[in-house]
């Protein structure tokens, strides 16, 4: 027998079904509430509202668990790479050898940009933010390529997914080259996904760029760790836009716009800005004391998390696999030295220890991007490249669900009650 919850309001009482997920998490299904009682629920920021059921990603914030399609991020970072993890997210299963080869072949085939899109890119101003270029160009893809057909989703998602996952990397690198006024470097059929991206970003016809295996592994790890995080702001945006049956490219482009905000994908940039200030001042202790002072609004960016209260599993994985990249760069970059010193002091400080404030994913990802040589305005772009398979998987899940409905929240109206129109002369 399934659980029930009873809601009482005045003399009305309503029995509501309690639904249970595969990891035993429970939610009250309020679908019949308005019909039965005339009431709606109000939940600012969706702090308690589940917008859907999903098979894609499981998070347990208390235990520090993050799993894609049942497989932990630790397991994926140890054994997999970003391309295989993308396939897993899109299909709910790891690929066979043949499936993996086909998917890689598609990524290679779709890595070039249509020449007309290159012309389009040419006319952005030189100082255009790469996130703006990314969102606009991804939206424009819908003019160049067909949408996924709902009837043959399973076959076509490989093609459309590979097209997006491959092209976003090319667009990102081209946007960077444009911002520094250099000619673009085209993708190569001989390089893997991450190597190709690093090469397009950093090589040029006048200077050789040597791929470093540790950096390629670190980039794979970072992209895997960003690949999905269930119903976050940008993914919820993709689902909301997709729920009107908007095409895949338009839905993803909306997700890119949501990710650009500093409360979401922009936190890694805030960490680097804070570190620069600490470094300039030469006084780490002053900033730690400021963060502890309740009369001061200052907080240490990159510490603490709303969902992960004991530790951020993504930060732990980054430390495990990327420490060498950081160590190698730290000797050459005083900001990285500052970061490591700050982390060491914070982890010993009673204020942070007692509040369970550990470094989060953004603390390390910004540092790593810096160590690899990415300019700061590319950090959120890297987040977007990583999140692409998650967005596509959620769009697919939503649009293939026969019970899905258009997303249309209610509201409590707080404006004027009825009043009549005042002619201009009387205002
Ligand atoms: N520096 C100093 N004190 C802090 C910090 C911090 N970074 N984070 C939390 N606290 C204190 C806070 O003042 C409060 O103290 P007290 O109990 O004495 O009042 C206590 O810790 C609990 O804080 P809270 O604001 O209730 O915690 P929250 O879960 O609402 O906030 C947070 C989580 C991430 C917004 C917060 O930790 C924070 O502002 N961190 C800095 C910004 C940051 O790094 N954001 C990136 C998050 S990871 C990206 C993602 O996954 O989306």
Coordinates of C-alpha atoms and ligand atoms in Angstrom, one line a residue:
X1 CA 0.0 0.0 0.0
X2 CA 1.4 3.4 -1.0
X3 CA 1.9 6.2 1.6
X4 CA -0.6 9.0 1.9
X5 CA -0.2 12.5 3.2
X6 CA -3.2 14.4 4.6
X7 CA -3.6 18.1 4.1
X8 CA -6.1 20.0 6.2
X9 CA -7.3 23.6 5.5
X10 CA -10.3 25.0 7.3
X11 CA -12.9 22.2 7.2
X12 CA -11.4 20.7 4.1
X13 CA -9.2 17.6 4.3
X14 CA -7.4 16.0 1.3
X15 CA -5.5 12.8 1.0
X16 CA -2.5 13.1 -1.3
X17 CA -0.3 10.3 -2.8
X18 CA 3.3 10.1 -1.6
X19 CA 5.6 9.0 -4.5
X20 CA 8.9 7.3 -3.8
X21 CA 12.0 7.3 -6.0
X22 CA 14.4 4.4 -6.6
X23 CA 16.7 5.7 -3.8
X24 CA 13.8 5.9 -1.3
X25 CA 13.4 9.7 -1.5
X26 CA 9.8 10.7 -1.1
X27 CA 7.6 13.5 -2.4
X28 CA 3.9 14.5 -2.0
X29 CA 2.1 14.6 -5.3
X30 CA 0.0 17.8 -5.1
X31 CA -1.4 17.4 -8.7
X32 CA -5.0 17.3 -7.5
X33 CA -4.7 20.1 -4.9
X34 CA -6.1 23.0 -6.9
X35 CA -8.9 21.0 -8.5
X36 CA -10.0 19.6 -5.1
X37 CA -9.5 22.7 -2.9
X38 CA -8.9 25.8 -5.1
X39 CA -5.5 26.2 -3.4
X40 CA -2.1 26.3 -5.0
X41 CA 1.3 25.9 -3.4
X42 CA 3.8 28.7 -3.2
X43 CA 7.5 27.9 -3.1
X44 CA 9.9 30.8 -3.8
X45 CA 13.0 29.5 -5.6
X46 CA 11.6 26.0 -5.8
X47 CA 13.3 25.2 -2.5
X48 CA 10.9 22.2 -1.9
X49 CA 9.3 21.7 -5.3
X50 CA 10.1 18.7 -7.5
X51 CA 9.4 19.7 -11.1
X52 CA 9.6 16.1 -12.6
X53 CA 10.6 12.5 -12.0
X54 CA 13.9 11.8 -13.7
X55 CA 16.1 8.7 -14.3
X56 CA 19.3 10.6 -15.1
X57 CA 21.2 11.9 -12.0
X58 CA 21.0 11.1 -8.3
X59 CA 22.4 13.4 -5.6
X60 CA 22.6 12.8 -1.9
X61 CA 23.9 16.1 -0.5
X62 CA 24.3 14.7 3.1
X63 CA 26.4 11.8 2.0
X64 CA 28.2 13.6 -0.8
X65 CA 26.9 11.3 -3.6
X66 CA 26.6 12.2 -7.2
X67 CA 25.8 9.5 -9.8
X68 CA 24.9 9.6 -13.5
X69 CA 22.6 6.8 -14.5
X70 CA 23.6 5.0 -11.3
X71 CA 27.4 5.2 -11.8
X72 CA 29.3 7.4 -9.4
X73 CA 31.4 10.3 -10.6
X74 CA 34.4 8.7 -8.8
X75 CA 34.0 5.5 -10.9
X76 CA 33.5 7.5 -14.1
X77 CA 36.5 9.7 -13.5
X78 CA 38.6 6.7 -12.8
X79 CA 37.6 4.6 -15.8
X80 CA 35.7 6.7 -18.4
X81 CA 36.2 9.8 -20.4
X82 CA 33.9 12.7 -21.3
X83 CA 32.8 11.2 -24.6
X84 CA 31.8 7.9 -23.1
X85 CA 30.1 9.6 -20.1
X86 CA 28.1 11.8 -22.6
X87 CA 26.9 8.6 -24.3
X88 CA 25.9 7.2 -20.9
X89 CA 23.9 10.3 -20.1
X90 CA 22.1 10.3 -23.5
X91 CA 21.3 6.6 -23.6
X92 CA 21.0 5.3 -20.0
X93 CA 23.7 2.7 -20.7
X94 CA 27.4 2.5 -21.4
X95 CA 28.2 2.0 -25.1
X96 CA 29.4 -1.3 -26.6
X97 CA 32.7 -1.0 -28.6
X98 CA 30.7 -0.5 -31.9
X99 CA 28.4 2.1 -30.3
X100 CA 31.4 4.0 -28.9
X101 CA 33.2 3.9 -32.3
X102 CA 30.1 5.2 -34.1
X103 CA 29.6 8.0 -31.5
X104 CA 33.2 9.1 -31.8
X105 CA 32.9 9.0 -35.6
X106 CA 29.9 11.3 -35.4
X107 CA 31.8 13.7 -33.1
X108 CA 34.6 13.8 -35.6
X109 CA 32.2 14.2 -38.6
X110 CA 30.3 17.1 -36.9
X111 CA 33.3 19.0 -35.5
X112 CA 33.5 21.5 -38.4
X113 CA 31.3 24.6 -38.5
X114 CA 29.2 25.4 -41.5
X115 CA 31.1 28.1 -43.4
X116 CA 28.1 30.4 -43.2
X117 CA 28.2 30.1 -39.4
X118 CA 31.9 31.1 -39.5
X119 CA 30.8 34.2 -41.4
X120 CA 28.2 34.8 -38.7
X121 CA 30.9 34.6 -36.0
X122 CA 33.0 37.1 -37.9
X123 CA 30.6 39.9 -37.3
X124 CA 30.4 39.8 -33.5
X125 CA 32.3 42.7 -31.9
X126 CA 35.9 41.8 -30.9
X127 CA 35.1 42.1 -27.2
X128 CA 31.9 40.0 -27.3
X129 CA 31.7 37.7 -24.3
X130 CA 32.2 34.1 -25.5
X131 CA 29.1 33.0 -23.6
X132 CA 27.1 35.4 -25.7
X133 CA 28.6 34.0 -28.9
X134 CA 28.0 30.5 -27.6
X135 CA 24.3 31.0 -26.9
X136 CA 23.6 32.8 -30.1
X137 CA 25.5 30.3 -32.3
X138 CA 23.9 27.3 -30.7
X139 CA 20.4 28.9 -31.3
X140 CA 21.4 29.5 -34.9
X141 CA 22.2 25.8 -35.4
X142 CA 18.4 25.3 -35.7
X143 CA 18.5 27.2 -39.0
X144 CA 21.2 24.9 -40.3
X145 CA 20.1 21.5 -39.1
X146 CA 16.8 19.6 -38.6
X147 CA 15.4 19.1 -35.1
X148 CA 15.2 15.6 -33.5
X149 CA 12.0 13.9 -34.5
X150 CA 10.0 12.7 -31.5
X151 CA 9.1 9.5 -33.4
X152 CA 12.7 8.3 -33.9
X153 CA 14.3 9.9 -30.9
X154 CA 16.6 7.0 -30.1
X155 CA 18.3 6.9 -33.5
X156 CA 18.4 10.6 -34.0
X157 CA 19.6 11.7 -30.5
X158 CA 23.0 10.2 -31.3
X159 CA 23.3 12.4 -34.4
X160 CA 21.9 15.6 -32.8
X161 CA 23.6 15.0 -29.5
X162 CA 27.0 14.5 -31.2
X163 CA 26.4 17.5 -33.4
X164 CA 25.9 19.7 -30.3
X165 CA 28.6 18.2 -28.1
X166 CA 31.1 18.4 -31.0
X167 CA 30.2 21.8 -32.3
X168 CA 30.0 23.6 -29.0
X169 CA 33.7 22.9 -28.5
X170 CA 34.5 24.2 -31.9
X171 CA 32.4 27.4 -31.4
X172 CA 34.0 27.9 -28.0
X173 CA 37.6 27.7 -29.3
X174 CA 36.7 29.9 -32.4
X175 CA 35.1 32.5 -30.0
X176 CA 38.4 32.6 -28.0
X177 CA 40.5 32.9 -31.1
X178 CA 38.3 35.7 -32.3
X179 CA 38.6 37.6 -29.0
X180 CA 42.4 37.6 -29.3
X181 CA 42.3 38.5 -33.0
X182 CA 44.0 35.2 -34.2
X183 CA 42.9 33.0 -37.1
X184 CA 40.9 29.9 -36.0
X185 CA 42.5 26.5 -35.7
X186 CA 40.3 23.8 -37.2
X187 CA 39.5 20.5 -35.5
X188 CA 41.7 17.5 -36.4
X189 CA 40.4 14.0 -37.1
X190 CA 43.5 12.6 -35.3
X191 CA 42.8 14.1 -31.9
X192 CA 40.5 13.0 -29.1
X193 CA 37.7 15.3 -27.9
X194 CA 39.6 17.1 -25.2
X195 CA 43.0 17.1 -27.0
X196 CA 41.2 18.6 -30.0
X197 CA 39.7 21.4 -27.9
X198 CA 43.0 22.2 -26.2
X199 CA 44.7 22.3 -29.6
X200 CA 42.1 24.6 -31.1
X201 CA 42.4 26.9 -28.1
X202 CA 46.1 27.1 -27.7
X203 CA 48.0 26.2 -30.9
X204 CA 48.7 28.7 -33.6
X205 CA 50.5 28.7 -36.9
X206 CA 53.5 30.6 -35.4
X207 CA 53.9 28.6 -32.1
X208 CA 53.8 24.9 -31.4
X209 CA 51.4 23.7 -28.7
X210 CA 52.4 20.4 -27.0
X211 CA 49.6 18.4 -25.6
X212 CA 50.2 17.4 -22.0
X213 CA 48.6 14.0 -21.0
X214 CA 48.0 15.3 -17.4
X215 CA 46.1 18.3 -18.8
X216 CA 44.0 16.2 -21.1
X217 CA 43.1 13.8 -18.2
X218 CA 42.3 16.9 -16.0
X219 CA 40.0 18.4 -18.7
X220 CA 38.2 15.0 -19.1
X221 CA 37.7 14.9 -15.4
X222 CA 36.4 18.5 -15.2
X223 CA 34.0 18.0 -18.0
X224 CA 32.7 14.7 -16.5
X225 CA 32.2 16.5 -13.2
X226 CA 30.1 19.2 -14.8
X227 CA 28.1 16.8 -17.1
X228 CA 24.9 16.9 -15.1
X229 CA 23.6 18.1 -11.7
X230 CA 19.9 17.2 -12.0
X231 CA 17.3 20.1 -11.8
X232 CA 19.7 23.0 -11.5
X233 CA 18.8 26.5 -12.9
X234 CA 20.0 25.9 -16.5
X235 CA 18.8 22.4 -16.8
X236 CA 15.3 23.4 -15.5
X237 CA 15.4 26.2 -18.1
X238 CA 16.1 23.7 -20.9
X239 CA 13.2 21.5 -19.7
X240 CA 10.9 24.5 -19.3
X241 CA 11.6 25.8 -22.9
X242 CA 11.5 22.2 -24.3
X243 CA 8.1 21.7 -22.6
X244 CA 6.6 24.1 -25.2
X245 CA 7.9 21.7 -27.8
X246 CA 10.6 24.2 -28.8
X247 CA 13.4 22.6 -30.8
X248 CA 16.5 21.1 -29.1
X249 CA 18.9 23.9 -30.2
X250 CA 16.6 26.7 -29.0
X251 CA 16.1 24.9 -25.6
X252 CA 19.8 24.4 -25.1
X253 CA 20.6 28.0 -26.1
X254 CA 18.2 29.1 -23.3
X255 CA 20.1 26.9 -20.9
X256 CA 23.3 28.6 -21.9
X257 CA 21.8 32.0 -21.1
X258 CA 20.7 30.8 -17.6
X259 CA 24.2 29.3 -16.9
X260 CA 25.8 32.6 -17.7
X261 CA 24.4 34.3 -14.5
X262 CA 26.9 34.8 -11.7
X263 CA 24.8 32.9 -9.2
X264 CA 25.1 29.8 -11.4
X265 CA 28.0 29.2 -13.8
X266 CA 29.8 32.4 -12.9
X267 CA 31.0 31.4 -9.4
X268 CA 34.4 30.0 -10.6
X269 CA 35.2 33.5 -11.9
X270 CA 34.3 35.1 -8.5
X271 CA 36.9 32.8 -6.9
X272 CA 39.6 34.0 -9.1
X273 CA 38.7 37.6 -8.6
X274 CA 38.8 37.1 -4.8
X275 CA 42.2 35.4 -5.0
X276 CA 43.6 38.3 -7.0
X277 CA 42.5 40.7 -4.3
X278 CA 43.9 38.5 -1.5
X279 CA 47.2 38.2 -3.4
X280 CA 47.4 42.0 -4.0
X281 CA 46.8 42.7 -0.4
X282 CA 49.4 40.2 0.7
X283 CA 47.3 39.4 3.8
X284 CA 45.3 36.1 3.7
X285 CA 44.5 36.3 7.4
X286 CA 42.7 39.6 7.0
X287 CA 40.3 38.0 4.4
X288 CA 39.7 34.9 6.6
X289 CA 38.9 37.2 9.5
X290 CA 36.6 39.3 7.3
X291 CA 34.7 36.1 6.2
X292 CA 34.2 35.2 9.9
X293 CA 33.1 38.7 10.9
X294 CA 29.2 38.7 11.2
X295 CA 29.1 42.5 10.7
X296 CA 30.8 42.1 7.3
X297 CA 29.0 40.7 4.2
X298 CA 32.2 39.3 2.8
X299 CA 32.3 35.5 2.2
X300 CA 35.1 33.3 0.9
X301 CA 34.0 32.4 -2.6
X302 CA 34.5 28.7 -3.4
X303 CA 33.7 27.5 0.2
X304 CA 30.4 26.0 1.4
X305 CA 27.4 24.5 -0.6
X306 CA 23.6 24.5 -0.3
X307 CA 23.2 20.8 -1.1
X308 CA 26.5 19.3 -0.1
X309 CA 26.9 19.8 3.6
X310 CA 29.7 17.4 4.4
X311 CA 31.8 17.7 1.3
X312 CA 31.4 18.4 -2.4
X313 CA 32.3 15.1 -4.1
X314 CA 33.3 16.9 -7.2
X315 CA 35.9 18.9 -5.4
X316 CA 37.3 15.7 -3.9
X317 CA 37.6 14.1 -7.3
X318 CA 39.3 17.2 -8.8
X319 CA 41.9 17.1 -6.0
X320 CA 42.6 13.4 -6.7
X321 CA 43.1 13.7 -10.4
X322 CA 44.2 17.2 -11.0
X323 CA 46.6 17.9 -8.2
X324 CA 49.7 17.4 -10.4
X325 CA 48.5 20.0 -12.9
X326 CA 48.0 22.5 -10.0
X327 CA 51.3 21.6 -8.4
X328 CA 53.2 22.1 -11.7
X329 CA 51.6 25.5 -12.3
X330 CA 51.7 26.7 -8.7
X331 CA 55.4 27.3 -8.8
X332 CA 54.9 29.7 -11.7
X333 CA 51.7 31.4 -10.6
X334 CA 51.4 33.3 -7.4
X335 CA 47.6 33.2 -7.4
X336 CA 47.7 29.4 -7.3
X337 CA 50.1 29.5 -4.3
X338 CA 47.7 31.9 -2.6
X339 CA 44.8 29.5 -3.2
X340 CA 46.6 26.6 -1.7
X341 CA 47.6 28.5 1.3
X342 CA 44.0 29.8 1.8
X343 CA 42.7 26.3 1.6
X344 CA 45.2 25.0 4.1
X345 CA 44.3 27.7 6.6
X346 CA 40.6 27.4 6.1
X347 CA 40.6 23.6 6.6
X348 CA 42.3 24.1 10.0
X349 CA 40.1 27.0 11.1
X350 CA 37.4 26.2 13.8
X351 CA 34.8 28.6 12.2
X352 CA 34.8 26.8 8.9
X353 CA 35.3 23.3 10.3
X354 CA 32.4 23.7 12.8
X355 CA 30.1 25.0 10.0
X356 CA 31.2 22.3 7.6
X357 CA 32.4 24.8 5.0
X358 CA 34.7 22.9 2.6
X359 CA 36.0 24.0 -0.8
X360 CA 33.4 23.4 -3.4
X361 CA 33.8 22.5 -7.1
X362 CA 34.2 26.1 -8.2
X363 CA 37.2 26.7 -5.9
X364 CA 39.2 24.1 -7.8
X365 CA 37.8 24.3 -11.3
X366 CA 38.7 28.0 -11.6
X367 CA 42.3 27.2 -10.4
X368 CA 42.6 24.4 -12.9
X369 CA 41.4 26.4 -15.8
X370 CA 43.9 29.1 -14.9
X371 CA 46.7 26.5 -14.5
X372 CA 45.8 25.2 -18.0
X373 CA 46.0 28.7 -19.4
X374 CA 42.3 29.5 -20.1
X375 CA 41.4 33.2 -19.8
X376 CA 38.8 33.9 -17.1
X377 CA 35.9 34.7 -19.5
X378 CA 36.2 31.1 -20.8
X379 CA 35.5 29.5 -17.4
X380 CA 31.7 29.6 -17.8
X381 CA 32.1 28.4 -21.4
X382 CA 33.9 25.3 -20.1
X383 CA 31.1 24.7 -17.7
X384 CA 28.7 24.9 -20.7
X385 CA 30.7 22.4 -22.7
X386 CA 30.7 20.0 -19.8
X387 CA 26.9 20.4 -19.1
X388 CA 25.9 19.8 -22.8
X389 CA 25.2 16.1 -22.5
X390 CA 23.2 16.6 -19.3
X391 CA 21.0 19.3 -21.0
X392 CA 20.4 17.0 -24.1
X393 CA 19.6 14.0 -21.8
X394 CA 17.0 16.1 -19.9
X395 CA 15.5 17.4 -23.1
X396 CA 15.3 13.9 -24.5
X397 CA 13.7 12.6 -21.3
X398 CA 11.1 15.3 -21.2
X399 CA 10.2 15.2 -24.9
X400 CA 9.9 11.4 -25.0
X401 CA 7.6 11.3 -21.9
X402 CA 4.0 10.8 -23.1
X403 CA 2.8 12.3 -19.8
X404 CA 4.9 15.5 -20.0
X405 CA 3.0 18.8 -19.9
X406 CA 3.9 22.3 -20.8
X407 CA 5.6 24.0 -17.8
X408 CA 3.3 26.7 -16.6
X409 CA 3.6 27.7 -12.9
X410 CA 0.8 29.5 -11.1
X411 CA 1.1 32.6 -9.0
X412 CA -0.4 34.5 -6.1
X413 CA -1.5 37.9 -7.6
X414 CA -0.5 40.9 -5.4
X415 CA -1.3 43.8 -7.7
X416 CA -4.3 46.3 -7.9
X417 CA -7.8 44.9 -7.7
X418 CA -10.1 46.1 -10.5
X419 CA -10.0 49.8 -11.3
X420 CA -11.2 51.8 -14.3
X421 CA -9.1 53.4 -17.0
X422 CA -8.2 57.1 -16.3
X423 CA -8.2 59.4 -19.4
X424 CA -4.9 61.2 -20.1
X425 CA -6.2 64.6 -19.1
X426 CA -7.2 63.4 -15.6
X427 CA -3.9 61.7 -14.7
Ligands
LIG1 N1 32.4 32.1 4.0 C1 32.1 32.4 5.3 N2 31.1 32.0 6.0 C2 30.2 31.2 5.3 C3 30.5 30.8 4.0 C4 31.6 31.3 3.3 N3 31.9 31.0 2.0 N4 29.4 30.0 3.5 C5 28.6 29.9 4.6 N5 29.1 30.6 5.7 C6 28.5 30.6 7.0 C7 27.3 31.5 7.1 O1 27.7 32.8 7.5 C8 26.5 30.8 8.2 O2 27.1 31.1 9.4 P1 26.2 31.2 10.8 O3 25.6 29.8 11.0 O4 27.1 31.6 11.8 O5 25.1 32.2 10.5 C9 26.8 29.3 7.9 O6 28.1 29.3 7.3 C10 25.8 28.6 7.0 O7 25.7 29.4 5.8 P2 24.3 29.5 4.9 O8 24.4 30.8 4.2 O9 23.1 29.2 5.8 O10 24.5 28.3 4.0 P3 23.7 28.0 2.6 O11 23.7 26.6 2.4 O12 22.5 28.8 2.5 O13 24.7 28.7 1.5 C11 26.4 28.9 -0.1 C12 25.5 27.9 0.7 C13 27.1 28.1 -1.2 C14 25.5 30.0 -0.8 C15 27.4 29.6 0.8 O14 28.2 28.6 1.4 C16 28.3 30.6 0.1 O15 27.9 31.8 0.0 N6 29.5 30.2 -0.4 C17 30.3 31.1 -1.2 C18 29.9 31.2 -2.6 C19 30.2 30.0 -3.4 O16 31.3 29.5 -3.4 N7 29.3 29.5 -4.3 C20 29.5 28.4 -5.2 C21 28.7 27.2 -4.7 S1 29.1 25.6 -5.6 C22 28.4 25.9 -7.2 C23 27.2 25.0 -7.5 O17 27.2 23.8 -7.3 O18 26.1 25.6 -7.9

